[in-house]
Structures are given as C-alpha cells and as structure tokens.
CSV table of C-alpha atoms in Angstrom, one decimal:
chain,number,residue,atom,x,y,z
A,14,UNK,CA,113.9,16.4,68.1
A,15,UNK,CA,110.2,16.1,67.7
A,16,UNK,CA,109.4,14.3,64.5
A,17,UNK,CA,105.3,14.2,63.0
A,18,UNK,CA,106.6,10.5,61.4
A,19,UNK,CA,108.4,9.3,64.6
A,20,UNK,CA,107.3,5.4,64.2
A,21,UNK,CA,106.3,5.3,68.1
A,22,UNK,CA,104.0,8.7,67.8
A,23,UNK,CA,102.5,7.0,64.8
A,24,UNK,CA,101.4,4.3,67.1
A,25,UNK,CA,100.1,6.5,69.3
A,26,UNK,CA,97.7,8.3,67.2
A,27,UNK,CA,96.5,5.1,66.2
A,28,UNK,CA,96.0,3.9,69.8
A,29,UNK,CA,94.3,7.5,70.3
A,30,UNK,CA,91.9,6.8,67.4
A,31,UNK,CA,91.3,3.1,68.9
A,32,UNK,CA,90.7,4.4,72.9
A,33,UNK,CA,88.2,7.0,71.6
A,34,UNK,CA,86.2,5.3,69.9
A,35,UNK,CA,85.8,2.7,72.2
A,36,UNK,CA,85.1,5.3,74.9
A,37,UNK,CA,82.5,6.4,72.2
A,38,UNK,CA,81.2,3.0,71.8
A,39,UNK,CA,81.0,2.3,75.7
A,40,UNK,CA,79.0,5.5,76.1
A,41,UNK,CA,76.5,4.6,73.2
A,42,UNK,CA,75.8,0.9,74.9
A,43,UNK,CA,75.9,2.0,78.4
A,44,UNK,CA,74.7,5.6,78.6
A,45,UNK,CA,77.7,8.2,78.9
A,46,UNK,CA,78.2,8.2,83.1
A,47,UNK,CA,78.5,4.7,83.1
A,48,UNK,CA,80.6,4.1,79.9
A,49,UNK,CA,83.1,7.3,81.0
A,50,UNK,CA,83.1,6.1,84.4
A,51,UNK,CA,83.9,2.3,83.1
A,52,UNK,CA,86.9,3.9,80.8
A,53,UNK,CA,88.1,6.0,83.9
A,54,UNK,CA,88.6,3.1,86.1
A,55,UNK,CA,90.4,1.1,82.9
A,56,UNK,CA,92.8,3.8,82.5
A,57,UNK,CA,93.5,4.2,86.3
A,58,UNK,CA,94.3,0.3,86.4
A,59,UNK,CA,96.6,0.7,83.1
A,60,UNK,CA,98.4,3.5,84.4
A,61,UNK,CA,99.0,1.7,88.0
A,62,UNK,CA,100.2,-1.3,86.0
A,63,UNK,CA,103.1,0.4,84.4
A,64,UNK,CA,104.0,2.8,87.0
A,65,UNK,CA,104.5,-0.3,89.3
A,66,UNK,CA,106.3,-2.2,86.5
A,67,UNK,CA,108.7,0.7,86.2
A,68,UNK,CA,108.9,1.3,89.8
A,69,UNK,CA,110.1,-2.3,90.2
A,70,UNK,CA,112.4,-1.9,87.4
A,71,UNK,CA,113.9,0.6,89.1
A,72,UNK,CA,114.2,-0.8,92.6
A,73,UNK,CA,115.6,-4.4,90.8
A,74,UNK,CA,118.5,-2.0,89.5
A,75,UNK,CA,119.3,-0.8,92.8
A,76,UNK,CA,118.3,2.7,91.9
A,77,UNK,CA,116.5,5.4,93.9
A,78,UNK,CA,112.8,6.4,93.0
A,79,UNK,CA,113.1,9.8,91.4
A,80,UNK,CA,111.5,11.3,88.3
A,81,UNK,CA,114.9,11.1,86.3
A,82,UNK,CA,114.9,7.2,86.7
A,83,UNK,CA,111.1,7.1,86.0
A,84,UNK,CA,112.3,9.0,82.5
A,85,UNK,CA,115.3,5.8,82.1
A,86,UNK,CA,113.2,3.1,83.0
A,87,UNK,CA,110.0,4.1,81.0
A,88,UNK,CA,108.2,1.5,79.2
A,89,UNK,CA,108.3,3.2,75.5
A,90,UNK,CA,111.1,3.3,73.3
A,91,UNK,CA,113.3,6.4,72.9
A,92,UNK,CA,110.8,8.4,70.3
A,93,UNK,CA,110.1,11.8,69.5
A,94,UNK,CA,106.5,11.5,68.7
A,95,UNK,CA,105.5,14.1,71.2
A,96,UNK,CA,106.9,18.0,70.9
A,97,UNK,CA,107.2,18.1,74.7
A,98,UNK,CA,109.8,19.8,77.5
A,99,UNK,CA,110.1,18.0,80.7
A,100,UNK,CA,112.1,19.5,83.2
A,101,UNK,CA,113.4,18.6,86.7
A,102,UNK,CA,113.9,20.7,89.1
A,103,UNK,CA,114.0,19.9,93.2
A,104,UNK,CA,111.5,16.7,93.0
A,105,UNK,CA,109.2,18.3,90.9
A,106,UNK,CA,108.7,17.1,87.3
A,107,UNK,CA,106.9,19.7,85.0
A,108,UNK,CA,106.1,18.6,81.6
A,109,UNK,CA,104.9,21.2,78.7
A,110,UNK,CA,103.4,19.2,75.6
A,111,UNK,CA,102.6,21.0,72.6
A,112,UNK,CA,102.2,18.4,70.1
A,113,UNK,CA,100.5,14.5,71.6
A,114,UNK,CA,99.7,12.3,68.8
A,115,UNK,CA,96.7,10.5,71.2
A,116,UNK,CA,95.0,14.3,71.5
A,117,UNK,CA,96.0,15.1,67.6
A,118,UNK,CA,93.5,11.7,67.2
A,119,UNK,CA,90.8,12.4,69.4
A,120,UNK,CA,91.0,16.1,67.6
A,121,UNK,CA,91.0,14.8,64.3
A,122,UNK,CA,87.8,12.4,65.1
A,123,UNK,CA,85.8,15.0,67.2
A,124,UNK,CA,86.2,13.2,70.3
A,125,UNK,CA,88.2,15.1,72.7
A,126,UNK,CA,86.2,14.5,75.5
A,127,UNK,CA,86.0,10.7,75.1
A,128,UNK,CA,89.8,10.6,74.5
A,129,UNK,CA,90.7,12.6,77.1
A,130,UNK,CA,89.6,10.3,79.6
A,131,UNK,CA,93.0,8.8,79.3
A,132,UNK,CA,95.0,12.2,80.3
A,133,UNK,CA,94.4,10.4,83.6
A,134,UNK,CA,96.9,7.7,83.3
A,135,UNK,CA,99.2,10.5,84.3
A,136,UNK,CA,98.3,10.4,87.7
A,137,UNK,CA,97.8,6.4,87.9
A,138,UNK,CA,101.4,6.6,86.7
A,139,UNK,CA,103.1,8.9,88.9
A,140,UNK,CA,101.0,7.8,92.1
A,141,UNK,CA,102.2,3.8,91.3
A,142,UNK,CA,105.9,5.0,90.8
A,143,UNK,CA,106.1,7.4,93.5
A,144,UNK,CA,103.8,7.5,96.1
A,145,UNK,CA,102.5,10.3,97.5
A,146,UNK,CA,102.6,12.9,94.9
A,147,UNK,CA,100.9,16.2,94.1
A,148,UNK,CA,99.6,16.6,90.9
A,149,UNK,CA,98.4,19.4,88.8
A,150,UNK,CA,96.9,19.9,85.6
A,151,UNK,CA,97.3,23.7,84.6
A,152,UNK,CA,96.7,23.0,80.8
A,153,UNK,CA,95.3,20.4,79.0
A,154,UNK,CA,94.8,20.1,75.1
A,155,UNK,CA,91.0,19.8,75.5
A,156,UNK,CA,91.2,23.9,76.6
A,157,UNK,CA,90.9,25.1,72.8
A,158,UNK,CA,91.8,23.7,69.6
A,159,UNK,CA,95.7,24.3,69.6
A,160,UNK,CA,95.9,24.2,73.5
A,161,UNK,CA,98.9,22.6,75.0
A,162,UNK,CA,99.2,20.5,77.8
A,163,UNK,CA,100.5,20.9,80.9
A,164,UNK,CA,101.2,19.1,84.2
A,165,UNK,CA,103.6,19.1,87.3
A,166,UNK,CA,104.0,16.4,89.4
A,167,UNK,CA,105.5,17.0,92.9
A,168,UNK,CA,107.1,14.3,95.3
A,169,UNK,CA,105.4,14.5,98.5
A,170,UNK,CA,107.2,13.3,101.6
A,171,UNK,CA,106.1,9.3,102.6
C-alpha cells in the first residue's frame, strides 16, 4: 500500500533532488546539449549496471529471465514509496505510476526537464535484463503537473 513516509521513497526524493541539480549544475558548466547529453549517457551506464546485476542474480538462482523474476530479484527493498500498478500479462510488463518521489523532487525544485533525464534508466534496465525488448513511453510525469507515468515493456524474441 503506497505510503508518502515509506523510508525507501524518502530516499528517493532525496536522490531526485540530488540528480537534478547536478543535471542543473552540468548544464550551467558545460552548456545544456553537452551537460544533458553527459547525464544521458550516466544514466544509461547506471541502468545497464543493475539490469545486468539482477540479470545475473537471476541466472545464479537457476531461474528463467522474465519480468516476474526481474520484480523478485530487484535491487531495492520491498517499499511502497511509489503509488504504482504493474501488471503482467503474456511477456509484456505495463507499469502505471501515479505518485514517483524522484518526479515529486524535480517538481518540487522546477526542474522537470533536468530530472527527467533519468526516466531513461528504464530502458538501460529492461534492455540489460532482457534483451531485445520493445519499449514504450505513453505517459510520462513531465506531460502536465499531476501527469502520471506510464510505460510497457515487451519481450522481443532473441
């Protein structure tokens, strides 16, 4: 049950603030293509780091690559910082967000479009842990001030 004062959501926001600002910072010192571009490539290397570290941590348990042992073998704790439906269905993961405490931060410090640079660990994540995947972004918080976020991630055959 989602929970505002969820310890691991709190850490979030505060990793939200953090990112933003030194996205900020990075576009001040080195002009905004570069410093965006320079965060971009960051976020893409993070996100391949832990989708391989999961990927292994599923393979070293003898299990299969799906979405439902990306979920058990994620690299958070159990938390309920995010109000967020993920559902399953036929090797496609959809996930609707209505509440991320990283966007609530970037909101909260009027930069949106510096934070939101790191929406695209998403796809490092699900590209390291699965392969060849199709992924879409149909929503995104940036959209408006209370938008959710949406994205669906289908497993494409090797």
């Amino acid at each position: 049950m989602f929970d505002r004062n969820d310890p691991v959501g709190a850490m979030a926001y505060k990793m939200g603030e953090l990112f933003a600002i030194m996205v900020d910072e990075m576009n001040r010192e080195f002009g905004e293509a570069r410093g965006r571009a320079a965060a971009a490539r960051a976020v893409a290397r993070f996100g391949e780091l832990r989708g391989s570290a999961i990927r292994q941590a599923v393979i070293d348990a003898g299990e299969e690559l799906t979405f439902e042992n990306m979920e058990k073998y994620y690299d958070l704790p159990p938390n309920n910082g995010w109000d967020a439906d993920t559902v399953i269905e036929n090797g496609v993961l959809t996930e609707d967000t209505r509440y991320c405490p990283l966007a609530a931060a970037w909101r909260a410090l009027g930069l949106e479009k510096e934070g939101g640079i790191y929406c695209g660990i998403d796809i490092a994540m699900n590209q390291a842990y699965m392969g060849s995947i199709k992924f879409e972004r149909p929503a995104i918080f940036s959209d408006g001030p209370d938008a959710p976020c949406k994205m669906v991630v289908t497993k494409l055959p090797d």
